[in-house]
Amino acid sequence: MIDLLLRGGTVHDGLGSPGVTADVAVGGGRVVAVGRDLGPARRVLDVTGLYVTPGFVDAHAHSDLVPLMPRPQPFKLFQGVTTEINGNCGYSYAPDATRLEELTGERVPDWTFAEYLAAIEAAGPVNHVATLVGHSTLRGAVAGFRPELRPGELERMRELAAEAFEAGACGLSSGLIYPPGSWADTDELVELARVAHAFGVPYTTHMRDEGSALGRALDEAIEIARRARVRLQVSHCKVAGRRNHGGAGMLLGKLRRAREEGVDVRGDQYPYTAGSTVLAALLPPSALAGGGVRDLLASPAGRARLRAEAGKGGTGAGLWQDTTPEGVLITAHASDSPDGRIVGATLAELAGDGDPWETLCDLVALDPAAQMVIEMMAEEDVVAIMADPLIGIGSDNGPPTGLEHPRTWGCFPRFLGEYVRERGVVGWPEAIRKMTSATADQFGLRGRGWLGPGAYADICVLDPATVGHAGTYAAPDAQPTGIVHVLLEGHVVVESGQFTGERRGRVLRP
Ligand SMILES: [Zn+2]
Protein backbone atom coordinates (compact mmCIF):
# COMPACT_ATOMS: atom_id res chain seq x y z
CA MET A 1 0.00 0.00 0.00
CA ILE A 2 1.06 3.57 -0.68
CA ASP A 3 2.20 5.42 2.44
CA LEU A 4 1.17 8.85 1.29
CA LEU A 5 -0.67 10.25 -1.71
CA LEU A 6 -0.36 13.90 -2.74
CA ARG A 7 -3.57 14.32 -4.71
CA GLY A 8 -4.48 16.73 -7.46
CA GLY A 9 -1.49 19.07 -7.60
CA THR A 10 0.50 20.36 -10.56
CA VAL A 11 3.62 18.21 -10.62
CA HIS A 12 6.97 19.69 -11.70
CA ASP A 13 9.71 17.13 -12.29
CA GLY A 14 12.62 19.50 -11.56
CA LEU A 15 14.12 18.74 -14.97
CA GLY A 16 12.46 21.69 -16.66
CA SER A 17 9.41 19.89 -18.09
CA PRO A 18 6.04 21.70 -17.99
CA GLY A 19 3.92 20.99 -14.92
CA VAL A 20 1.21 18.32 -15.23
CA THR A 21 -1.83 17.70 -13.09
CA ALA A 22 -1.22 14.36 -11.38
CA ASP A 23 -1.12 12.51 -8.08
CA VAL A 24 2.20 11.59 -6.47
CA ALA A 25 2.44 8.29 -4.56
CA VAL A 26 5.11 7.88 -1.90
CA GLY A 27 6.25 4.62 -0.29
CA GLY A 28 9.38 3.53 1.56
CA GLY A 29 10.82 7.03 1.40
CA ARG A 30 10.69 7.16 -2.39
CA VAL A 31 8.32 8.36 -5.06
CA VAL A 32 6.68 5.18 -6.37
CA ALA A 33 4.36 6.60 -9.00
CA VAL A 34 3.14 9.82 -10.62
CA GLY A 35 -0.22 9.72 -12.43
CA ARG A 36 -3.92 9.11 -11.87
CA ASP A 37 -5.84 6.45 -9.95
CA LEU A 38 -2.75 5.21 -8.14
CA GLY A 39 -4.74 3.11 -5.66
CA PRO A 40 -5.45 3.32 -1.93
CA ALA A 41 -3.04 5.10 0.42
CA ARG A 42 -2.59 5.15 4.21
CA ARG A 43 -2.72 8.92 4.09
CA VAL A 44 -3.90 11.43 1.51
CA LEU A 45 -3.04 15.13 1.29
CA ASP A 46 -5.24 17.11 -1.06
CA VAL A 47 -2.92 19.53 -2.88
CA THR A 48 -5.33 20.74 -5.55
CA GLY A 49 -4.25 24.10 -6.95
CA LEU A 50 -0.71 23.75 -5.54
CA TYR A 51 2.63 22.96 -7.17
CA VAL A 52 4.37 19.72 -6.21
CA THR A 53 8.11 19.98 -6.81
CA PRO A 54 11.31 18.25 -5.79
CA GLY A 55 12.61 19.66 -2.50
CA PHE A 56 14.94 22.55 -3.23
CA VAL A 57 18.70 22.07 -3.08
CA ASP A 58 20.59 25.06 -1.68
CA ALA A 59 23.81 25.26 -3.69
CA HIS A 60 25.53 27.61 -1.29
CA ALA A 61 24.88 27.35 2.43
CA HIS A 62 26.81 28.20 5.56
CA SER A 63 24.75 26.08 7.96
CA ASP A 64 27.76 24.00 8.99
CA LEU A 65 27.11 24.37 12.73
CA VAL A 66 23.32 24.87 12.63
CA PRO A 67 22.48 21.21 13.42
CA LEU A 68 24.46 21.58 16.66
CA MET A 69 22.23 24.40 17.90
CA PRO A 70 20.17 23.26 20.88
CA ARG A 71 16.80 23.66 19.16
CA PRO A 72 15.96 22.34 15.70
CA GLN A 73 16.12 25.15 13.10
CA PRO A 74 13.51 24.85 10.32
CA PHE A 75 14.46 28.08 8.50
CA LYS A 76 15.44 26.22 5.32
CA LEU A 77 12.52 23.79 5.40
CA PHE A 78 10.24 26.84 5.58
CA GLN A 79 11.76 27.85 2.21
CA GLY A 80 11.11 24.43 0.68
CA VAL A 81 14.80 23.50 0.92
CA THR A 82 15.39 19.83 1.69
CA THR A 83 19.16 19.69 1.08
CA GLU A 84 21.90 22.21 1.83
CA ILE A 85 25.47 22.25 0.49
CA ASN A 86 27.64 23.54 3.36
CA GLY A 87 31.36 24.25 3.72
CA ASN A 88 31.40 27.05 1.16
CA CYS A 89 33.76 29.99 0.56
CA GLY A 90 36.82 28.05 1.70
CA TYR A 91 35.57 27.49 5.25
CA SER A 92 34.54 24.14 6.60
CA TYR A 93 34.72 23.36 10.31
CA ALA A 94 37.00 20.38 9.74
CA PRO A 95 39.71 19.28 9.53
CA ASP A 96 41.01 21.29 12.50
CA ALA A 97 39.34 24.68 12.12
CA THR A 98 40.56 25.77 15.56
CA ARG A 99 43.11 28.14 14.07
CA LEU A 100 40.51 30.07 12.08
CA GLU A 101 38.61 31.08 15.16
CA GLU A 102 39.62 34.73 15.06
CA LEU A 103 38.00 35.17 11.66
CA THR A 104 35.00 32.86 12.01
CA GLY A 105 34.24 33.76 15.62
CA GLU A 106 33.33 30.10 16.17
CA ARG A 107 35.01 27.86 18.71
CA VAL A 108 34.93 24.24 17.54
CA PRO A 109 36.73 21.03 18.51
CA ASP A 110 39.76 19.88 16.56
CA TRP A 111 37.58 17.56 14.42
CA THR A 112 38.72 15.36 11.57
CA PHE A 113 36.29 15.63 8.67
CA ALA A 114 34.80 12.24 9.58
CA GLU A 115 34.36 13.36 13.21
CA TYR A 116 32.65 16.56 12.09
CA LEU A 117 30.17 14.64 9.92
CA ALA A 118 29.57 12.18 12.77
CA ALA A 119 28.86 15.08 15.16
CA ILE A 120 26.32 16.52 12.70
CA GLU A 121 24.76 13.12 12.22
CA ALA A 122 24.49 12.56 15.98
CA ALA A 123 22.90 15.98 16.53
CA GLY A 124 20.41 15.38 13.74
CA PRO A 125 19.93 18.02 11.06
CA VAL A 126 16.33 19.00 10.23
CA ASN A 127 17.10 18.89 6.48
CA HIS A 128 19.67 16.91 4.54
CA VAL A 129 23.18 18.34 4.45
CA ALA A 130 26.22 17.68 2.28
CA THR A 131 29.50 19.40 3.08
CA LEU A 132 32.46 20.68 1.08
CA VAL A 133 35.94 20.72 2.55
CA GLY A 134 37.30 24.26 2.62
CA HIS A 135 40.64 25.26 1.17
CA SER A 136 41.16 27.97 3.81
CA THR A 137 40.47 25.38 6.48
CA LEU A 138 43.01 22.98 4.98
CA ARG A 139 45.55 25.77 4.77
CA GLY A 140 44.85 26.94 8.29
CA ALA A 141 45.24 23.39 9.57
CA VAL A 142 48.78 23.09 8.18
CA ALA A 143 50.09 26.69 8.17
CA GLY A 144 47.76 28.84 10.28
CA PHE A 145 47.72 32.46 9.13
CA ARG A 146 51.19 32.29 7.56
CA PRO A 147 51.02 33.49 3.93
CA GLU A 148 53.72 31.21 2.49
CA LEU A 149 53.68 27.43 2.60
CA ARG A 150 56.78 25.53 3.69
CA PRO A 151 58.07 22.42 1.92
CA GLY A 152 55.72 19.50 2.46
CA GLU A 153 52.75 21.61 3.57
CA LEU A 154 50.93 21.49 0.23
CA GLU A 155 51.37 17.72 0.22
CA ARG A 156 49.91 17.60 3.74
CA MET A 157 46.93 19.68 2.55
CA ARG A 158 46.40 17.20 -0.29
CA GLU A 159 46.41 14.31 2.20
CA LEU A 160 43.89 16.07 4.45
CA ALA A 161 41.68 16.80 1.41
CA ALA A 162 41.78 13.15 0.38
CA GLU A 163 40.83 12.11 3.93
CA ALA A 164 37.89 14.52 3.81
CA PHE A 165 36.67 13.16 0.46
CA GLU A 166 37.01 9.61 1.77
CA ALA A 167 34.90 10.63 4.77
CA GLY A 168 32.20 12.05 2.48
CA ALA A 169 33.02 15.66 1.60
CA CYS A 170 31.00 16.54 -1.51
CA GLY A 171 33.64 18.81 -3.06
CA LEU A 172 36.37 21.37 -2.44
CA SER A 173 35.55 25.02 -1.80
CA SER A 174 37.75 28.09 -1.91
CA GLY A 175 37.30 31.64 -0.66
CA LEU A 176 40.04 33.64 -2.30
CA ILE A 177 39.25 37.03 -0.78
CA TYR A 178 39.60 35.65 2.74
CA PRO A 179 42.84 34.73 4.46
CA PRO A 180 44.45 32.29 4.63
CA GLY A 181 42.94 31.12 1.31
CA SER A 182 43.72 34.45 -0.37
CA TRP A 183 47.45 33.66 -0.12
CA ALA A 184 47.19 30.63 -2.39
CA ASP A 185 48.43 30.93 -5.94
CA THR A 186 46.75 29.25 -8.89
CA ASP A 187 49.11 26.26 -8.84
CA GLU A 188 48.27 25.48 -5.21
CA LEU A 189 44.56 25.44 -6.05
CA VAL A 190 45.15 23.25 -9.09
CA GLU A 191 46.99 20.70 -6.92
CA LEU A 192 44.08 20.50 -4.48
CA ALA A 193 41.44 20.49 -7.23
CA ARG A 194 43.22 17.47 -8.72
CA VAL A 195 42.44 15.60 -5.51
CA ALA A 196 38.77 16.58 -5.89
CA HIS A 197 38.87 15.33 -9.46
CA ALA A 198 40.29 11.98 -8.30
CA PHE A 199 37.20 11.58 -6.09
CA GLY A 200 34.77 12.78 -8.79
CA VAL A 201 33.58 15.81 -6.81
CA PRO A 202 33.46 19.48 -7.88
CA TYR A 203 35.48 22.56 -7.01
CA THR A 204 33.44 25.57 -5.86
CA THR A 205 34.93 29.01 -5.58
CA HIS A 206 34.28 32.38 -4.07
CA MET A 207 36.63 33.93 -6.57
CA ARG A 208 39.59 36.20 -5.95
CA ASP A 209 37.66 39.21 -7.18
CA GLU A 210 33.99 39.92 -7.94
CA GLY A 211 34.45 43.57 -8.92
CA SER A 212 37.00 45.37 -11.09
CA ALA A 213 39.09 42.22 -11.65
CA LEU A 214 36.11 39.87 -12.08
CA GLY A 215 37.21 38.84 -15.58
CA ARG A 216 40.69 37.80 -14.42
CA ALA A 217 39.21 35.96 -11.44
CA LEU A 218 36.89 34.00 -13.75
CA ASP A 219 39.84 33.18 -16.00
CA GLU A 220 41.70 31.79 -12.98
CA ALA A 221 38.74 29.68 -11.81
CA ILE A 222 38.31 28.26 -15.32
CA GLU A 223 42.04 27.60 -15.63
CA ILE A 224 41.99 25.65 -12.37
CA ALA A 225 39.05 23.56 -13.58
CA ARG A 226 40.66 22.94 -16.95
CA ARG A 227 44.05 21.91 -15.54
CA ALA A 228 42.54 19.75 -12.77
CA ARG A 229 39.75 18.46 -15.06
CA VAL A 230 37.28 19.09 -12.26
CA ARG A 231 33.66 20.30 -12.38
CA LEU A 232 33.50 23.98 -11.45
CA GLN A 233 30.85 25.85 -9.49
CA VAL A 234 31.27 29.62 -9.42
CA SER A 235 29.76 30.70 -6.12
CA HIS A 236 27.29 33.57 -5.69
CA CYS A 237 27.79 34.97 -9.21
CA LYS A 238 27.67 38.75 -9.12
CA VAL A 239 29.18 41.95 -10.45
CA ALA A 240 30.29 43.97 -7.42
CA GLY A 241 31.11 47.65 -7.29
CA ARG A 242 29.34 50.57 -8.92
CA ARG A 243 32.09 51.17 -11.44
CA ASN A 244 31.75 47.60 -12.72
CA HIS A 245 27.98 47.42 -13.04
CA GLY A 246 26.72 46.13 -16.37
CA GLY A 247 29.33 43.36 -16.42
CA ALA A 248 26.95 40.39 -16.23
CA GLY A 249 27.25 39.73 -19.96
CA MET A 250 31.02 39.40 -19.62
CA LEU A 251 30.64 36.94 -16.73
CA LEU A 252 28.08 34.79 -18.55
CA GLY A 253 30.08 34.95 -21.79
CA LYS A 254 33.15 33.55 -20.06
CA LEU A 255 31.16 30.71 -18.50
CA ARG A 256 29.64 29.84 -21.87
CA ARG A 257 32.96 29.92 -23.71
CA ALA A 258 34.53 27.72 -21.04
CA ARG A 259 31.76 25.15 -21.54
CA GLU A 260 32.27 25.22 -25.28
CA GLU A 261 35.93 24.47 -24.58
CA GLY A 262 35.02 21.46 -22.43
CA VAL A 263 35.06 22.83 -18.89
CA ASP A 264 31.98 21.69 -16.95
CA VAL A 265 31.14 24.96 -15.24
CA ARG A 266 27.98 26.23 -13.59
CA GLY A 267 27.21 28.91 -11.04
CA ASP A 268 24.82 29.90 -8.32
CA GLN A 269 23.28 33.18 -7.20
CA TYR A 270 21.18 34.74 -4.45
CA PRO A 271 18.42 37.10 -5.67
CA TYR A 272 19.45 40.33 -3.94
CA THR A 273 21.59 43.40 -4.74
CA ALA A 274 23.28 43.30 -1.31
CA GLY A 275 25.69 40.69 -0.04
CA SER A 276 26.80 39.81 3.45
CA THR A 277 30.14 38.83 4.90
CA VAL A 278 32.60 39.68 7.64
CA LEU A 279 33.12 43.41 8.13
CA ALA A 280 36.88 42.78 7.86
CA ALA A 281 36.37 41.95 4.16
CA LEU A 282 36.25 45.72 3.56
CA LEU A 283 39.95 45.77 4.48
CA PRO A 284 42.67 44.35 2.24
CA PRO A 285 43.18 40.66 3.17
CA SER A 286 46.78 41.54 4.11
CA ALA A 287 45.30 43.07 7.27
CA LEU A 288 44.85 39.56 8.62
CA ALA A 289 48.31 38.23 7.76
CA GLY A 290 49.88 36.58 10.75
CA GLY A 291 46.66 36.83 12.75
CA GLY A 292 47.65 40.21 14.23
CA VAL A 293 44.84 42.37 12.89
CA ARG A 294 44.22 44.03 16.26
CA ASP A 295 47.89 45.10 16.58
CA LEU A 296 47.96 46.36 13.02
CA LEU A 297 44.83 48.46 13.49
CA ALA A 298 46.21 49.86 16.75
CA SER A 299 48.91 51.70 14.81
CA PRO A 300 48.12 54.81 12.74
CA ALA A 301 50.81 53.76 10.25
CA GLY A 302 49.15 50.35 9.86
CA ARG A 303 45.78 51.96 9.22
CA ALA A 304 47.31 54.34 6.67
CA ARG A 305 49.04 51.51 4.81
CA LEU A 306 45.79 49.52 4.62
CA ARG A 307 43.90 52.56 3.45
CA ALA A 308 46.34 53.10 0.59
CA GLU A 309 45.99 49.43 -0.44
CA ALA A 310 42.19 49.57 -0.17
CA GLY A 311 42.09 52.75 -2.25
CA LYS A 312 43.77 51.06 -5.19
CA GLY A 313 40.81 48.74 -5.74
CA GLY A 314 41.12 45.41 -7.54
CA THR A 315 42.42 42.08 -6.30
CA GLY A 316 43.90 42.25 -2.82
CA ALA A 317 42.26 45.58 -2.03
CA GLY A 318 39.22 44.27 -0.15
CA LEU A 319 35.67 45.45 -0.78
CA TRP A 320 36.11 49.09 0.33
CA GLN A 321 35.90 50.44 -3.23
CA ASP A 322 32.88 48.32 -4.12
CA THR A 323 30.38 50.04 -1.84
CA THR A 324 29.76 53.24 0.15
CA PRO A 325 29.64 53.85 3.92
CA GLU A 326 25.84 54.24 3.53
CA GLY A 327 25.73 50.79 1.93
CA VAL A 328 27.35 48.96 4.85
CA LEU A 329 24.92 47.77 7.56
CA ILE A 330 26.49 46.24 10.68
CA THR A 331 24.60 43.04 11.47
CA ALA A 332 26.68 41.46 14.24
CA HIS A 333 29.29 42.93 16.56
CA ALA A 334 30.59 41.42 19.79
CA SER A 335 31.13 44.81 21.46
CA ASP A 336 27.65 46.12 20.85
CA SER A 337 25.94 47.64 23.87
CA PRO A 338 22.61 46.28 25.12
CA ASP A 339 20.81 49.18 23.44
CA GLY A 340 22.21 47.97 20.09
CA ARG A 341 23.93 51.16 19.00
CA ILE A 342 26.21 49.38 16.52
CA VAL A 343 24.12 46.51 15.18
CA GLY A 344 21.49 47.82 12.78
CA ALA A 345 23.40 51.02 12.03
CA THR A 346 25.24 51.82 8.79
CA LEU A 347 28.93 52.66 8.73
CA ALA A 348 27.97 56.20 7.62
CA GLU A 349 25.68 56.61 10.64
CA LEU A 350 28.33 55.32 13.03
CA ALA A 351 30.98 57.61 11.55
CA GLY A 352 28.76 60.70 11.78
CA ASP A 353 30.98 63.68 10.95
CA GLY A 354 34.08 61.53 11.40
CA ASP A 355 36.06 59.48 8.90
CA PRO A 356 34.26 56.22 7.96
CA TRP A 357 37.60 54.46 7.36
CA GLU A 358 38.68 55.14 10.95
CA THR A 359 35.29 53.97 12.22
CA LEU A 360 35.67 50.76 10.19
CA CYS A 361 39.13 50.14 11.65
CA ASP A 362 37.80 50.74 15.18
CA LEU A 363 34.95 48.29 14.66
CA VAL A 364 37.18 45.53 13.21
CA ALA A 365 39.77 46.00 15.97
CA LEU A 366 37.04 45.50 18.57
CA ASP A 367 35.64 42.40 16.82
CA PRO A 368 37.45 40.92 13.80
CA ALA A 369 34.53 38.52 13.28
CA ALA A 370 31.88 41.30 13.07
CA GLN A 371 29.41 40.89 10.20
CA MET A 372 27.83 43.26 7.69
CA VAL A 373 25.27 43.46 4.91
CA ILE A 374 26.88 45.27 1.98
CA GLU A 375 25.18 46.95 -1.02
CA MET A 376 27.32 46.28 -4.08
CA MET A 377 25.30 44.98 -7.05
CA ALA A 378 23.01 46.38 -9.77
CA GLU A 379 19.53 44.97 -10.31
CA GLU A 380 20.12 44.66 -14.09
CA ASP A 381 23.11 42.38 -13.44
CA VAL A 382 21.20 40.31 -10.88
CA VAL A 383 18.41 39.73 -13.40
CA ALA A 384 20.73 38.98 -16.33
CA ILE A 385 22.62 36.38 -14.29
CA MET A 386 19.37 34.88 -13.00
CA ALA A 387 17.96 34.42 -16.51
CA ASP A 388 20.91 32.26 -17.59
CA PRO A 389 20.31 28.49 -17.53
CA LEU A 390 23.81 27.85 -16.12
CA ILE A 391 22.93 29.58 -12.88
CA GLY A 392 21.25 27.85 -9.94
CA ILE A 393 20.08 29.30 -6.64
CA GLY A 394 22.14 29.33 -3.45
CA SER A 395 21.23 31.34 -0.37
CA ASP A 396 24.68 32.06 1.12
CA ASN A 397 22.88 32.10 4.46
CA GLY A 398 24.26 32.80 7.88
CA PRO A 399 23.08 31.24 11.14
CA PRO A 400 19.33 31.81 11.70
CA THR A 401 19.80 34.20 14.60
CA GLY A 402 20.02 37.94 15.03
CA LEU A 403 20.18 40.47 12.24
CA GLU A 404 21.32 38.36 9.27
CA HIS A 405 20.81 39.10 5.59
CA PRO A 406 17.17 38.24 4.70
CA ARG A 407 18.44 35.59 2.25
CA THR A 408 18.95 33.38 5.31
CA TRP A 409 15.17 33.10 5.81
CA GLY A 410 13.77 33.97 2.39
CA CYS A 411 16.08 33.34 -0.59
CA PHE A 412 14.06 30.64 -2.37
CA PRO A 413 10.52 32.03 -1.79
CA ARG A 414 11.75 35.51 -2.78
CA PHE A 415 13.14 34.17 -6.04
CA LEU A 416 9.82 32.49 -6.83
CA GLY A 417 7.54 35.31 -5.69
CA GLU A 418 9.43 38.37 -6.84
CA TYR A 419 11.37 37.20 -9.89
CA VAL A 420 9.24 34.33 -11.26
CA ARG A 421 5.61 35.22 -10.47
CA GLU A 422 5.80 39.04 -10.39
CA ARG A 423 8.49 39.77 -12.98
CA GLY A 424 8.63 36.65 -15.11
CA VAL A 425 12.44 36.59 -15.35
CA VAL A 426 12.19 32.83 -15.96
CA GLY A 427 9.17 30.52 -16.17
CA TRP A 428 8.13 28.16 -13.37
CA PRO A 429 9.53 24.90 -14.77
CA GLU A 430 12.92 26.54 -15.38
CA ALA A 431 12.88 28.26 -11.99
CA ILE A 432 12.22 24.94 -10.28
CA ARG A 433 14.99 23.24 -12.30
CA LYS A 434 17.42 25.94 -11.16
CA MET A 435 16.59 25.18 -7.53
CA THR A 436 16.66 21.38 -7.84
CA SER A 437 18.30 19.18 -10.48
CA ALA A 438 20.75 21.87 -11.63
CA THR A 439 22.40 21.76 -8.23
CA ALA A 440 21.83 18.11 -7.28
CA ASP A 441 23.58 17.01 -10.48
CA GLN A 442 26.53 19.31 -9.92
CA PHE A 443 27.15 17.90 -6.43
CA GLY A 444 26.50 14.27 -7.33
CA LEU A 445 23.37 13.86 -5.17
CA ARG A 446 21.87 10.82 -6.83
CA GLY A 447 18.12 10.35 -6.60
CA ARG A 448 17.53 13.91 -5.45
CA GLY A 449 16.65 17.14 -7.24
CA TRP A 450 14.02 15.51 -9.49
CA LEU A 451 10.57 14.07 -8.98
CA GLY A 452 9.56 10.82 -10.60
CA PRO A 453 9.30 7.09 -9.80
CA GLY A 454 12.45 6.00 -7.95
CA ALA A 455 13.51 9.43 -6.69
CA TYR A 456 13.79 10.08 -2.95
CA ALA A 457 10.55 11.61 -1.74
CA ASP A 458 12.13 14.96 -0.79
CA ILE A 459 9.22 17.14 -1.90
CA CYS A 460 8.01 20.72 -1.64
CA VAL A 461 4.35 21.64 -2.04
CA LEU A 462 3.90 25.36 -2.67
CA ASP A 463 1.19 27.83 -3.58
CA PRO A 464 2.34 29.71 -6.70
CA ALA A 465 -0.10 32.53 -5.97
CA THR A 466 1.31 33.37 -2.54
CA VAL A 467 4.90 32.11 -2.35
CA GLY A 468 7.22 34.90 -1.26
CA HIS A 469 9.19 36.48 1.55
CA ALA A 470 8.38 39.73 3.31
CA GLY A 471 11.67 39.90 5.27
CA THR A 472 13.68 43.13 5.02
CA TYR A 473 17.22 44.14 6.01
CA ALA A 474 15.82 45.68 9.19
CA ALA A 475 13.48 42.76 9.98
CA PRO A 476 14.78 39.76 8.03
CA ASP A 477 13.49 36.73 9.90
CA ALA A 478 9.88 36.56 8.69
CA GLN A 479 8.65 33.07 7.82
CA PRO A 480 8.06 32.83 4.06
CA THR A 481 4.53 32.58 2.67
CA GLY A 482 3.20 29.92 0.33
CA ILE A 483 5.42 26.99 1.30
CA VAL A 484 2.65 24.61 2.32
CA HIS A 485 4.11 21.13 2.90
CA VAL A 486 7.65 19.79 2.89
CA LEU A 487 8.58 16.10 2.85
CA LEU A 488 11.92 14.49 3.65
CA GLU A 489 12.09 10.95 2.26
CA GLY A 490 8.34 10.68 2.59
CA HIS A 491 8.06 12.13 6.10
CA VAL A 492 5.95 15.26 6.31
CA VAL A 493 8.18 17.68 8.25
CA VAL A 494 6.33 20.89 7.38
CA GLU A 495 2.56 20.55 7.23
CA SER A 496 0.35 23.51 6.33
CA GLY A 497 3.29 25.80 7.07
CA GLN A 498 3.95 24.31 10.53
CA PHE A 499 7.20 22.53 11.43
CA THR A 500 6.59 19.16 13.08
CA GLY A 501 9.75 19.46 15.20
CA GLU A 502 11.37 16.31 13.84
CA ARG A 503 15.05 16.02 12.95
CA ARG A 504 14.67 13.88 9.84
CA GLY A 505 17.62 15.15 7.79
CA ARG A 506 20.53 12.98 6.75
CA VAL A 507 24.21 13.64 6.24
CA LEU A 508 24.64 12.97 2.51
CA ARG A 509 27.91 11.55 1.21
CA PRO A 510 28.21 11.49 -2.57
ZN1 LIG B 1 31.46 33.61 -0.45
PDB file of C-alpha atoms in Angstrom, residues 100-106 178 276-283 288 293-294 297 319 328-336 342-345 347 350 359-374 399 403-404:
ATOM      1  CA  LEU A 100      40.513  30.075  12.079  1.00  0.00           C
ATOM      2  CA  GLU A 101      38.613  31.078  15.159  1.00  0.00           C
ATOM      3  CA  GLU A 102      39.619  34.729  15.064  1.00  0.00           C
ATOM      4  CA  LEU A 103      37.999  35.171  11.663  1.00  0.00           C
ATOM      5  CA  THR A 104      34.999  32.862  12.012  1.00  0.00           C
ATOM      6  CA  GLY A 105      34.238  33.764  15.622  1.00  0.00           C
ATOM      7  CA  GLU A 106      33.328  30.097  16.172  1.00  0.00           C
ATOM      8  CA  TYR A 178      39.603  35.648   2.738  1.00  0.00           C
ATOM      9  CA  SER A 276      26.799  39.814   3.454  1.00  0.00           C
ATOM     10  CA  THR A 277      30.142  38.829   4.902  1.00  0.00           C
ATOM     11  CA  VAL A 278      32.603  39.683   7.640  1.00  0.00           C
ATOM     12  CA  LEU A 279      33.122  43.414   8.135  1.00  0.00           C
ATOM     13  CA  ALA A 280      36.875  42.779   7.860  1.00  0.00           C
ATOM     14  CA  ALA A 281      36.370  41.954   4.161  1.00  0.00           C
ATOM     15  CA  LEU A 282      36.249  45.724   3.557  1.00  0.00           C
ATOM     16  CA  LEU A 283      39.946  45.770   4.484  1.00  0.00           C
ATOM     17  CA  LEU A 288      44.855  39.557   8.625  1.00  0.00           C
ATOM     18  CA  VAL A 293      44.836  42.368  12.892  1.00  0.00           C
ATOM     19  CA  ARG A 294      44.221  44.028  16.256  1.00  0.00           C
ATOM     20  CA  LEU A 297      44.828  48.457  13.495  1.00  0.00           C
ATOM     21  CA  LEU A 319      35.667  45.446  -0.776  1.00  0.00           C
ATOM     22  CA  VAL A 328      27.348  48.960   4.853  1.00  0.00           C
ATOM     23  CA  LEU A 329      24.925  47.774   7.560  1.00  0.00           C
ATOM     24  CA  ILE A 330      26.495  46.244  10.682  1.00  0.00           C
ATOM     25  CA  THR A 331      24.597  43.042  11.474  1.00  0.00           C
ATOM     26  CA  ALA A 332      26.678  41.460  14.245  1.00  0.00           C
ATOM     27  CA  HIS A 333      29.294  42.930  16.561  1.00  0.00           C
ATOM     28  CA  ALA A 334      30.590  41.423  19.794  1.00  0.00           C
ATOM     29  CA  SER A 335      31.127  44.813  21.460  1.00  0.00           C
ATOM     30  CA  ASP A 336      27.647  46.122  20.853  1.00  0.00           C
ATOM     31  CA  ILE A 342      26.214  49.381  16.519  1.00  0.00           C
ATOM     32  CA  VAL A 343      24.116  46.513  15.178  1.00  0.00           C
ATOM     33  CA  GLY A 344      21.488  47.822  12.784  1.00  0.00           C
ATOM     34  CA  ALA A 345      23.400  51.025  12.028  1.00  0.00           C
ATOM     35  CA  LEU A 347      28.927  52.662   8.729  1.00  0.00           C
ATOM     36  CA  LEU A 350      28.329  55.322  13.033  1.00  0.00           C
ATOM     37  CA  THR A 359      35.288  53.969  12.218  1.00  0.00           C
ATOM     38  CA  LEU A 360      35.668  50.764  10.194  1.00  0.00           C
ATOM     39  CA  CYS A 361      39.130  50.139  11.653  1.00  0.00           C
ATOM     40  CA  ASP A 362      37.802  50.744  15.184  1.00  0.00           C
ATOM     41  CA  LEU A 363      34.949  48.287  14.658  1.00  0.00           C
ATOM     42  CA  VAL A 364      37.176  45.527  13.213  1.00  0.00           C
ATOM     43  CA  ALA A 365      39.769  46.002  15.968  1.00  0.00           C
ATOM     44  CA  LEU A 366      37.043  45.505  18.569  1.00  0.00           C
ATOM     45  CA  ASP A 367      35.635  42.404  16.816  1.00  0.00           C
ATOM     46  CA  PRO A 368      37.454  40.920  13.795  1.00  0.00           C
ATOM     47  CA  ALA A 369      34.525  38.516  13.276  1.00  0.00           C
ATOM     48  CA  ALA A 370      31.882  41.300  13.069  1.00  0.00           C
ATOM     49  CA  GLN A 371      29.410  40.893  10.197  1.00  0.00           C
ATOM     50  CA  MET A 372      27.828  43.259   7.690  1.00  0.00           C
ATOM     51  CA  VAL A 373      25.268  43.456   4.907  1.00  0.00           C
ATOM     52  CA  ILE A 374      26.879  45.272   1.978  1.00  0.00           C
ATOM     53  CA  PRO A 399      23.078  31.236  11.136  1.00  0.00           C
ATOM     54  CA  LEU A 403      20.176  40.467  12.235  1.00  0.00           C
ATOM     55  CA  GLU A 404      21.324  38.361   9.273  1.00  0.00           C
TER      56      GLU A 404
END
